[in-house]
Amino acid sequence: MSNALQLPERAYGLRTARLELTAWDTSDAPDFHFVHERDKDHLLPSRDKLAPAPSMDEVLERMRVYRGQFDLDVRWRWCVRSLDGELMGGASLRPHEYGALELGWWLAAPALGSGLATEAAAALLHVAFRLHRAPRVEARMDTDHDRSAGVAERIGLVREGTLASGLAIPVIPTSDAWVYGLALEAYESGPHRAVEVHARDVHGQPLSLDRRSDEL
Amino acid sequence: MHAVSRRPYELRTERLSVRCYAPGDAPALSEAVAAGHEHLLPWLPWAADEPLSPGQRTQLLRQFRGKFDLDRDHIYGAFERSGERLVGGTGLHPRIEESGREIGYWLRLDAVGQGLASEMVAAMVHAGLRFGEQARLEVRCADGNARSRGVAERLGFRYVGALRAAAPLHGAAPVDMHVYDMLREELPASAAARYEVRGFDALGLELV
């Protein structure tokens, strides 16, 4: 049997103190559509590869792509909800060159200023280092997005430089982008160690995120 | 981004729900394959890799669903509408590339002889030619697999011919491959059209 059928450990579900993150599913399409209609003005400048608010058919197609990419380990995107089920945003990890993972996030307008982006991003930072065994995690945002830069800094990422327009964020070709990064060694000694995250696999069974890098 | 069209994620016939697999179907699929492995082994190359471990089965189903969602391959499980037992598998596969899709199918041993394979394949004909965008479907059967050929013939597929020594068999030399096809315009007059098949999208909404 080839390695193609080795089941990798993937966090289909994550729970933090205030949030439930789940791999996007087609059943999330109505809520995604509602939030992107309602929060169009807020989400347009920064949200994930979006032009005008998408139609319901386009959202369903997007959910299929998100779920398919998660299952095929192309990119992992999670739906971020409050513990009572309200859609608060999204977060993602994407493989980069040389084993690094790029962390991304967006928040619905009512969730702004609540620390929820930081909570979701911190959870995924944990998953990136502890489960995916990434040697490095990075995040990119355009240089007028101070709020997003604040999230990166609060979870311990360090601003490493500025990429010229047209290179960093293809959907915003006119903007320069800050690059934030963190290596595994720095993560091990950072404040993020205290984040409480419970992970579940594709069957809803608990996954351990407690391993240190020297145990991996 | 893909072109926007609602794919048939589930087809319902009188007795079957033929739907995109989910990773949680792993135990049901393993049970169905184990129930008649010797019966599948001569005809299906993947049967030689059985039995899979629970982890391998789950990974296989992650790949099935992922490929389905990204329109790389459309693989369906056929479940009894009464009781949810998995009776077989089918799909619209891109193996014949631009000339259309190939329908593959297998049935668990204790479900043979009840017309369920014909019902399952009729669902795929509707999925491809009626709810989907295919202009042509193909069925290929190894020489000697009379049951499989019977399904294609009963549903009204046209016999195209035999590809010589094109069907690999487990533990034996390749045999001839019999090819059948059906065009979109041939569906209304075919026996497959007489099956009542309802289609549902990824949200469970009925397709019209």
CSV table of C-alpha atoms in Angstrom, one decimal:
chain,number,residue,atom,x,y,z
A,1,MET,CA,0.0,0.0,0.0
A,2,SER,CA,1.4,3.4,-1.0
A,3,ASN,CA,1.8,6.2,1.5
A,4,ALA,CA,-1.0,8.0,-0.3
A,5,LEU,CA,-3.4,6.3,2.0
A,6,GLN,CA,-1.7,7.1,5.3
A,7,LEU,CA,-4.2,9.1,7.2
A,8,PRO,CA,-2.5,12.4,8.4
A,9,GLU,CA,-3.5,14.0,11.6
A,10,ARG,CA,-5.8,16.9,10.6
A,11,ALA,CA,-7.7,19.2,13.0
A,12,TYR,CA,-11.2,19.3,11.5
A,13,GLY,CA,-12.5,20.8,14.7
A,14,LEU,CA,-10.9,23.2,17.3
A,15,ARG,CA,-12.3,24.6,20.5
A,16,THR,CA,-10.9,27.6,22.4
A,17,ALA,CA,-12.3,29.4,25.4
A,18,ARG,CA,-14.9,31.3,23.3
A,19,LEU,CA,-14.8,29.8,19.8
A,20,GLU,CA,-15.5,26.7,17.8
A,21,LEU,CA,-13.5,26.3,14.6
A,22,THR,CA,-14.6,23.7,12.1
A,23,ALA,CA,-13.4,22.8,8.6
A,24,TRP,CA,-15.8,24.6,6.2
A,25,ASP,CA,-18.7,22.5,4.9
A,26,THR,CA,-21.3,23.1,2.3
A,27,SER,CA,-23.8,23.4,5.1
A,28,ASP,CA,-22.1,26.6,6.1
A,29,ALA,CA,-23.0,28.3,2.8
A,30,PRO,CA,-26.1,30.1,4.0
A,31,ASP,CA,-24.4,31.7,7.0
A,32,PHE,CA,-21.3,32.6,4.9
A,33,HIS,CA,-23.6,34.2,2.3
A,34,PHE,CA,-25.6,36.2,4.9
A,35,VAL,CA,-22.4,37.5,6.6
A,36,HIS,CA,-20.8,38.6,3.4
A,37,GLU,CA,-23.9,40.4,2.3
A,38,ARG,CA,-24.4,42.1,5.6
A,39,ASP,CA,-20.7,43.0,6.1
A,40,LYS,CA,-19.8,43.8,2.5
A,41,ASP,CA,-18.3,47.2,3.2
A,42,HIS,CA,-16.2,45.9,6.1
A,43,LEU,CA,-15.0,42.7,4.3
A,44,LEU,CA,-14.3,44.1,0.9
A,45,PRO,CA,-10.9,45.5,1.4
A,46,SER,CA,-9.3,42.5,3.1
A,47,ARG,CA,-11.4,39.4,2.9
A,48,ASP,CA,-10.2,36.3,1.2
A,49,LYS,CA,-10.1,36.8,-2.5
A,50,LEU,CA,-13.4,38.4,-2.7
A,51,ALA,CA,-14.7,41.0,-5.2
A,52,PRO,CA,-18.4,42.1,-4.8
A,53,ALA,CA,-20.4,40.0,-2.3
A,54,PRO,CA,-20.9,36.6,-3.9
A,55,SER,CA,-24.2,35.1,-4.9
A,56,MET,CA,-25.5,32.0,-3.1
A,57,ASP,CA,-24.5,29.8,-6.0
A,58,GLU,CA,-21.0,31.3,-5.8
A,59,VAL,CA,-20.8,30.8,-2.1
A,60,LEU,CA,-21.8,27.1,-2.4
A,61,GLU,CA,-19.1,26.7,-5.0
A,62,ARG,CA,-16.6,28.3,-2.6
A,63,MET,CA,-17.6,26.0,0.2
A,64,ARG,CA,-17.1,23.0,-2.1
A,65,VAL,CA,-13.6,24.3,-2.9
A,66,TYR,CA,-12.8,25.0,0.7
A,67,ARG,CA,-13.9,21.5,1.8
A,68,GLY,CA,-12.2,19.8,-1.1
A,69,GLN,CA,-8.9,21.6,-0.5
A,70,PHE,CA,-9.1,20.7,3.2
A,71,ASP,CA,-9.7,17.0,2.4
A,72,LEU,CA,-6.9,16.9,-0.1
A,73,ASP,CA,-4.5,18.8,2.1
A,74,VAL,CA,-4.1,21.7,-0.3
A,75,ARG,CA,-5.1,24.3,2.1
A,76,TRP,CA,-7.0,24.2,5.4
A,77,ARG,CA,-9.7,26.8,6.1
A,78,TRP,CA,-11.9,26.9,9.2
A,79,CYS,CA,-15.3,28.4,9.9
A,80,VAL,CA,-15.1,30.4,13.1
A,81,ARG,CA,-18.2,30.4,15.3
A,82,SER,CA,-19.1,31.5,18.8
A,83,LEU,CA,-19.9,28.7,21.2
A,84,ASP,CA,-23.6,29.3,20.5
A,85,GLY,CA,-23.1,28.9,16.8
A,86,GLU,CA,-23.0,32.4,15.4
A,87,LEU,CA,-20.6,32.8,12.4
A,88,MET,CA,-17.8,35.2,13.5
A,89,GLY,CA,-15.3,34.8,10.7
A,90,GLY,CA,-12.8,32.5,9.1
A,91,ALA,CA,-9.2,31.4,9.5
A,92,SER,CA,-6.8,29.4,7.4
A,93,LEU,CA,-3.4,27.7,7.1
A,94,ARG,CA,-1.8,27.4,3.7
A,95,PRO,CA,1.4,25.6,2.8
A,96,HIS,CA,4.2,27.8,1.6
A,97,GLU,CA,7.6,27.0,0.2
A,98,TYR,CA,10.1,25.2,2.4
A,99,GLY,CA,7.6,23.8,4.8
A,100,ALA,CA,6.3,27.1,6.2
A,101,LEU,CA,2.6,27.7,6.8
A,102,GLU,CA,0.8,31.0,6.1
A,103,LEU,CA,-1.8,31.9,8.6
A,104,GLY,CA,-4.8,34.0,7.6
A,105,TRP,CA,-8.0,35.2,9.2
A,106,TRP,CA,-11.0,37.5,8.8
A,107,LEU,CA,-13.8,38.6,11.2
A,108,ALA,CA,-17.4,39.5,10.7
A,109,ALA,CA,-18.2,43.2,11.6
A,110,PRO,CA,-19.9,42.5,14.9
A,111,ALA,CA,-16.9,40.5,16.2
A,112,LEU,CA,-14.4,43.3,15.7
A,113,GLY,CA,-12.6,44.5,18.8
A,114,SER,CA,-13.5,41.5,20.9
A,115,GLY,CA,-10.1,39.7,20.7
A,116,LEU,CA,-11.7,36.8,18.7
A,117,ALA,CA,-9.3,37.1,15.8
A,118,THR,CA,-6.4,36.9,18.2
A,119,GLU,CA,-8.0,33.8,19.8
A,120,ALA,CA,-8.6,32.1,16.5
A,121,ALA,CA,-5.2,32.9,15.1
A,122,ALA,CA,-3.5,31.8,18.3
A,123,ALA,CA,-5.3,28.4,18.0
A,124,LEU,CA,-4.1,28.0,14.4
A,125,LEU,CA,-0.6,28.9,15.4
A,126,HIS,CA,-0.7,26.1,17.9
A,127,VAL,CA,-2.0,23.7,15.2
A,128,ALA,CA,0.6,24.8,12.7
A,129,PHE,CA,3.5,24.1,15.1
A,130,ARG,CA,2.2,21.2,17.1
A,131,LEU,CA,0.2,19.2,14.6
A,132,HIS,CA,1.5,20.2,11.1
A,133,ARG,CA,5.1,20.4,12.5
A,134,ALA,CA,5.8,23.6,10.6
A,135,PRO,CA,9.3,25.0,11.0
A,136,ARG,CA,7.9,28.5,10.5
A,137,VAL,CA,4.6,30.3,10.4
A,138,GLU,CA,4.0,33.6,8.6
A,139,ALA,CA,1.2,36.1,7.9
A,140,ARG,CA,0.8,38.8,5.3
A,141,MET,CA,-1.4,41.8,5.3
A,142,ASP,CA,-1.5,45.0,3.4
A,143,THR,CA,0.3,47.9,5.0
A,144,ASP,CA,-2.8,49.9,5.8
A,145,HIS,CA,-4.3,47.1,7.9
A,146,ASP,CA,-3.1,48.0,11.4
A,147,ARG,CA,-5.8,46.0,13.0
A,148,SER,CA,-4.6,42.8,11.3
A,149,ALA,CA,-1.0,43.6,12.1
A,150,GLY,CA,-2.0,43.9,15.8
A,151,VAL,CA,-3.4,40.4,15.7
A,152,ALA,CA,-0.1,39.1,14.3
A,153,GLU,CA,1.9,40.9,17.0
A,154,ARG,CA,-0.4,39.7,19.8
A,155,ILE,CA,0.1,36.1,18.9
A,156,GLY,CA,3.9,36.6,18.8
A,157,LEU,CA,4.6,37.0,15.2
A,158,VAL,CA,7.4,39.5,14.3
A,159,ARG,CA,7.3,42.0,11.4
A,160,GLU,CA,10.2,40.9,9.1
A,161,GLY,CA,9.8,43.3,6.2
A,162,THR,CA,7.6,44.8,3.6
A,163,LEU,CA,7.0,43.2,0.2
A,164,ALA,CA,6.4,45.5,-2.8
A,165,SER,CA,2.9,45.8,-4.3
A,166,GLY,CA,1.9,43.1,-6.8
A,167,LEU,CA,4.0,40.4,-5.1
A,168,ALA,CA,2.5,39.6,-1.8
A,169,ILE,CA,-1.3,39.7,-2.0
A,170,PRO,CA,-2.4,39.1,-5.6
A,171,VAL,CA,-6.0,40.2,-5.0
A,172,ILE,CA,-4.8,43.6,-3.8
A,173,PRO,CA,-2.2,44.3,-6.4
A,174,THR,CA,-1.8,48.0,-5.5
A,175,SER,CA,-0.9,47.4,-1.9
A,176,ASP,CA,2.5,46.7,-0.3
A,177,ALA,CA,2.3,44.0,2.3
A,178,TRP,CA,3.9,43.5,5.7
A,179,VAL,CA,5.3,40.0,6.3
A,180,TYR,CA,5.2,38.7,9.8
A,181,GLY,CA,6.9,35.4,10.8
A,182,LEU,CA,7.8,33.1,13.7
A,183,ALA,CA,10.1,30.2,13.8
A,184,LEU,CA,9.4,27.1,15.9
A,185,GLU,CA,12.2,27.8,18.4
A,186,ALA,CA,10.8,31.2,19.2
A,187,TYR,CA,7.3,29.8,19.4
A,188,GLU,CA,8.4,27.3,22.0
A,189,SER,CA,9.4,30.0,24.4
A,190,GLY,CA,6.7,32.5,23.6
A,191,PRO,CA,3.4,33.5,25.4
A,192,HIS,CA,1.3,31.4,23.0
A,193,ARG,CA,2.2,28.3,25.0
A,194,ALA,CA,-0.6,29.2,27.4
A,195,VAL,CA,-3.4,29.1,24.8
A,196,GLU,CA,-6.0,26.4,25.5
A,197,VAL,CA,-7.0,24.6,22.3
A,198,HIS,CA,-8.8,21.3,22.0
A,199,ALA,CA,-8.6,19.6,18.6
A,200,ARG,CA,-10.7,16.9,17.0
A,201,ASP,CA,-10.0,14.7,14.0
A,202,VAL,CA,-12.2,14.1,11.0
A,203,HIS,CA,-14.3,11.7,13.0
A,204,GLY,CA,-14.7,14.1,15.9
A,205,GLN,CA,-12.2,12.2,18.1
A,206,PRO,CA,-9.7,14.2,20.3
A,207,LEU,CA,-6.3,15.0,18.8
A,208,SER,CA,-3.3,15.7,21.1
A,209,LEU,CA,-1.6,19.1,20.6
A,210,ASP,CA,0.6,18.8,23.6
A,211,ARG,CA,3.8,17.5,22.0
A,212,ARG,CA,6.8,19.7,22.1
A,213,SER,CA,9.1,20.0,19.1
A,214,ASP,CA,11.7,17.7,20.6
A,215,GLU,CA,9.0,15.0,20.8
A,216,LEU,CA,8.0,15.3,17.2
B,1,MET,CA,-13.2,29.6,-9.1
B,2,HIS,CA,-15.2,26.9,-10.9
B,3,ALA,CA,-18.1,27.7,-13.2
B,4,VAL,CA,-21.2,28.0,-11.0
B,5,SER,CA,-23.5,25.0,-11.5
B,6,ARG,CA,-25.0,22.9,-8.9
B,7,ARG,CA,-23.6,19.4,-9.0
B,8,PRO,CA,-25.7,16.3,-8.1
B,9,TYR,CA,-24.4,15.2,-4.7
B,10,GLU,CA,-27.2,12.7,-4.2
B,11,LEU,CA,-29.4,10.8,-6.5
B,12,ARG,CA,-32.5,9.1,-5.0
B,13,THR,CA,-34.1,6.1,-6.7
B,14,GLU,CA,-36.9,3.9,-5.5
B,15,ARG,CA,-34.6,1.9,-3.2
B,16,LEU,CA,-31.3,3.7,-3.2
B,17,SER,CA,-29.6,6.9,-2.0
B,18,VAL,CA,-26.6,7.3,-4.3
B,19,ARG,CA,-24.4,10.0,-2.8
B,20,CYS,CA,-21.0,11.6,-2.4
B,21,TYR,CA,-19.1,9.7,0.3
B,22,ALA,CA,-18.2,11.3,3.6
B,23,PRO,CA,-15.2,10.2,5.8
B,24,GLY,CA,-17.7,8.9,8.3
B,25,ASP,CA,-18.8,6.2,5.8
B,26,ALA,CA,-15.5,4.3,6.4
B,27,PRO,CA,-17.0,1.5,8.5
B,28,ALA,CA,-19.9,0.9,6.1
B,29,LEU,CA,-17.6,0.8,3.1
B,30,SER,CA,-15.2,-1.6,4.8
B,31,GLU,CA,-18.1,-3.9,5.8
B,32,ALA,CA,-19.5,-3.9,2.2
B,33,VAL,CA,-16.1,-4.7,0.6
B,34,ALA,CA,-15.3,-7.4,3.2
B,35,ALA,CA,-18.7,-9.0,2.6
B,36,GLY,CA,-17.7,-10.1,-0.8
B,37,HIS,CA,-14.1,-9.5,-1.4
B,38,GLU,CA,-13.5,-12.7,-3.5
B,39,HIS,CA,-16.4,-11.7,-5.7
B,40,LEU,CA,-14.9,-8.3,-6.4
B,41,LEU,CA,-11.2,-9.3,-6.7
B,42,PRO,CA,-11.2,-10.7,-10.3
B,43,TRP,CA,-12.7,-7.5,-11.9
B,44,LEU,CA,-11.6,-4.5,-9.8
B,45,PRO,CA,-7.9,-3.6,-9.6
B,46,TRP,CA,-8.4,-1.7,-6.3
B,47,ALA,CA,-9.7,-4.9,-4.6
B,48,ALA,CA,-6.2,-6.2,-4.6
B,49,ASP,CA,-5.3,-3.6,-2.0
B,50,GLU,CA,-8.0,-4.8,0.4
B,51,PRO,CA,-8.4,-5.0,3.3
B,52,LEU,CA,-7.6,-1.4,4.2
B,53,SER,CA,-7.1,-0.4,7.8
B,54,PRO,CA,-9.6,2.0,9.3
B,55,GLY,CA,-7.2,4.9,8.9
B,56,GLN,CA,-6.5,4.1,5.3
B,57,ARG,CA,-10.2,3.8,4.6
B,58,THR,CA,-10.8,7.2,6.2
B,59,GLN,CA,-8.0,8.7,4.1
B,60,LEU,CA,-9.5,7.1,0.9
B,61,LEU,CA,-12.8,8.7,1.7
B,62,ARG,CA,-11.2,12.1,2.4
B,63,GLN,CA,-9.7,11.8,-1.1
B,64,PHE,CA,-13.0,10.7,-2.6
B,65,ARG,CA,-14.9,13.7,-1.1
B,66,GLY,CA,-12.1,16.1,-1.9
B,67,LYS,CA,-11.9,15.1,-5.5
B,68,PHE,CA,-15.7,15.3,-5.8
B,69,ASP,CA,-15.8,18.8,-4.4
B,70,LEU,CA,-13.1,19.9,-6.7
B,71,ASP,CA,-14.7,18.2,-9.7
B,72,ARG,CA,-11.7,15.9,-10.3
B,73,ASP,CA,-13.7,12.7,-10.0
B,74,HIS,CA,-17.2,12.0,-8.9
B,75,ILE,CA,-17.4,8.8,-6.8
B,76,TYR,CA,-20.6,7.8,-5.1
B,77,GLY,CA,-21.7,5.3,-2.5
B,78,ALA,CA,-25.0,3.6,-3.0
B,79,PHE,CA,-26.9,3.2,0.3
B,80,GLU,CA,-30.2,1.5,0.9
B,81,ARG,CA,-32.9,4.1,1.6
B,82,SER,CA,-34.3,1.8,4.2
B,83,GLY,CA,-31.5,1.2,6.8
B,84,GLU,CA,-28.5,3.0,5.2
B,85,ARG,CA,-26.6,-0.2,4.4
B,86,LEU,CA,-24.0,0.4,1.7
B,87,VAL,CA,-24.8,-1.9,-1.2
B,88,GLY,CA,-22.2,-0.8,-3.7
B,89,GLY,CA,-20.2,2.0,-5.3
B,90,THR,CA,-20.4,3.8,-8.6
B,91,GLY,CA,-19.1,7.0,-10.2
B,92,LEU,CA,-18.7,9.3,-13.1
B,93,HIS,CA,-15.0,9.1,-13.8
B,94,PRO,CA,-12.8,11.3,-16.0
B,95,ARG,CA,-10.7,8.3,-17.2
B,96,ILE,CA,-11.9,8.7,-20.8
B,97,GLU,CA,-11.1,12.5,-20.7
B,98,GLU,CA,-12.7,14.8,-23.2
B,99,SER,CA,-14.9,12.1,-24.8
B,100,GLY,CA,-17.2,12.1,-21.7
B,101,ARG,CA,-17.3,10.3,-18.4
B,102,GLU,CA,-17.0,6.6,-17.7
B,103,ILE,CA,-19.5,5.0,-15.3
B,104,GLY,CA,-17.9,2.4,-13.0
B,105,TYR,CA,-19.8,0.2,-10.6
B,106,TRP,CA,-19.6,-2.6,-8.2
B,107,LEU,CA,-22.2,-4.3,-5.9
B,108,ARG,CA,-21.7,-6.2,-2.6
B,109,LEU,CA,-22.1,-9.9,-3.0
B,110,ASP,CA,-25.4,-10.3,-1.0
B,111,ALA,CA,-27.1,-7.5,-3.1
B,112,VAL,CA,-26.5,-9.2,-6.4
B,113,GLY,CA,-29.5,-10.3,-8.5
B,114,GLN,CA,-32.1,-7.8,-7.3
B,115,GLY,CA,-31.7,-5.2,-10.0
B,116,LEU,CA,-29.8,-2.8,-7.7
B,117,ALA,CA,-26.8,-2.4,-10.0
B,118,SER,CA,-29.1,-1.3,-12.8
B,119,GLU,CA,-30.9,1.1,-10.4
B,120,MET,CA,-27.5,2.5,-9.3
B,121,VAL,CA,-26.2,2.9,-12.8
B,122,ALA,CA,-29.4,4.5,-14.0
B,123,ALA,CA,-28.8,7.1,-11.2
B,124,MET,CA,-25.4,7.8,-12.7
B,125,VAL,CA,-26.9,8.1,-16.2
B,126,HIS,CA,-29.3,10.8,-14.9
B,127,ALA,CA,-26.5,12.4,-12.9
B,128,GLY,CA,-24.3,12.8,-16.0
B,129,LEU,CA,-26.8,13.4,-18.9
B,130,ARG,CA,-29.7,15.0,-17.1
B,131,PHE,CA,-28.5,16.9,-14.0
B,132,GLY,CA,-24.9,17.2,-15.2
B,133,GLU,CA,-23.2,18.6,-18.3
B,134,GLN,CA,-22.0,15.4,-20.0
B,135,ALA,CA,-22.8,14.8,-23.6
B,136,ARG,CA,-21.6,11.2,-23.6
B,137,LEU,CA,-21.2,8.4,-21.1
B,138,GLU,CA,-19.3,5.1,-21.4
B,139,VAL,CA,-19.4,1.8,-19.7
B,140,ARG,CA,-16.5,-0.6,-20.0
B,141,CYS,CA,-16.7,-4.3,-18.9
B,142,ALA,CA,-14.0,-7.0,-19.0
B,143,ASP,CA,-14.7,-10.0,-21.2
B,144,GLY,CA,-16.3,-12.7,-19.0
B,145,ASN,CA,-18.1,-10.3,-16.7
B,146,ALA,CA,-21.6,-11.1,-18.0
B,147,ARG,CA,-23.4,-9.5,-15.1
B,148,SER,CA,-21.7,-6.1,-15.7
B,149,ARG,CA,-22.4,-6.2,-19.4
B,150,GLY,CA,-26.0,-7.1,-18.7
B,151,VAL,CA,-26.4,-3.9,-16.7
B,152,ALA,CA,-25.2,-1.7,-19.6
B,153,GLU,CA,-27.4,-3.6,-22.1
B,154,ARG,CA,-30.6,-3.5,-19.9
B,155,LEU,CA,-30.3,0.3,-19.5
B,156,GLY,CA,-30.0,0.9,-23.2
B,157,PHE,CA,-26.3,1.6,-23.7
B,158,ARG,CA,-25.2,1.0,-27.3
B,159,TYR,CA,-22.4,-1.6,-27.9
B,160,VAL,CA,-19.4,0.1,-29.4
B,161,GLY,CA,-17.0,-2.8,-29.7
B,162,ALA,CA,-14.2,-4.6,-27.9
B,163,LEU,CA,-10.7,-3.3,-27.1
B,164,ARG,CA,-8.4,-6.2,-27.4
B,165,ALA,CA,-6.5,-7.2,-24.3
B,166,ALA,CA,-7.3,-3.9,-22.6
B,167,ALA,CA,-8.8,-5.2,-19.4
B,168,PRO,CA,-6.2,-6.1,-16.7
B,169,LEU,CA,-7.4,-8.9,-14.5
B,170,HIS,CA,-6.2,-9.9,-11.1
B,171,GLY,CA,-3.7,-12.7,-11.4
B,172,ALA,CA,-4.3,-13.4,-15.1
B,173,ALA,CA,-3.5,-12.1,-18.5
B,174,PRO,CA,-5.5,-9.1,-19.8
B,175,VAL,CA,-8.7,-9.8,-21.6
B,176,ASP,CA,-10.8,-7.9,-24.1
B,177,MET,CA,-12.7,-4.8,-22.8
B,178,HIS,CA,-16.2,-4.3,-24.1
B,179,VAL,CA,-17.2,-0.7,-24.5
B,180,TYR,CA,-20.8,0.7,-24.4
B,181,ASP,CA,-21.9,4.3,-24.7
B,182,MET,CA,-24.9,6.5,-24.5
B,183,LEU,CA,-25.3,10.1,-25.8
B,184,ARG,CA,-27.4,12.8,-24.1
B,185,GLU,CA,-30.0,12.7,-26.9
B,186,GLU,CA,-30.4,9.0,-26.5
B,187,LEU,CA,-31.4,9.2,-22.8
B,188,PRO,CA,-35.2,9.9,-23.3
B,189,ALA,CA,-35.7,6.7,-25.3
B,190,SER,CA,-33.5,4.5,-23.2
B,191,ALA,CA,-34.5,2.1,-20.4
B,192,ALA,CA,-32.5,4.3,-18.0
B,193,ALA,CA,-35.0,7.1,-18.5
B,194,ARG,CA,-37.8,4.9,-17.1
B,195,TYR,CA,-36.1,4.9,-13.6
B,196,GLU,CA,-37.5,7.7,-11.4
B,197,VAL,CA,-34.4,9.6,-10.2
B,198,ARG,CA,-34.3,12.7,-8.1
B,199,GLY,CA,-31.2,14.8,-7.8
B,200,PHE,CA,-30.0,16.9,-4.9
B,201,ASP,CA,-27.2,19.5,-4.6
B,202,ALA,CA,-24.5,19.9,-1.9
B,203,LEU,CA,-27.0,21.7,0.3
B,204,GLY,CA,-29.6,18.9,-0.1
B,205,LEU,CA,-31.8,21.1,-2.3
B,206,GLU,CA,-33.6,19.3,-5.1
B,207,LEU,CA,-32.3,19.9,-8.6
B,208,VAL,CA,-34.8,20.5,-11.4
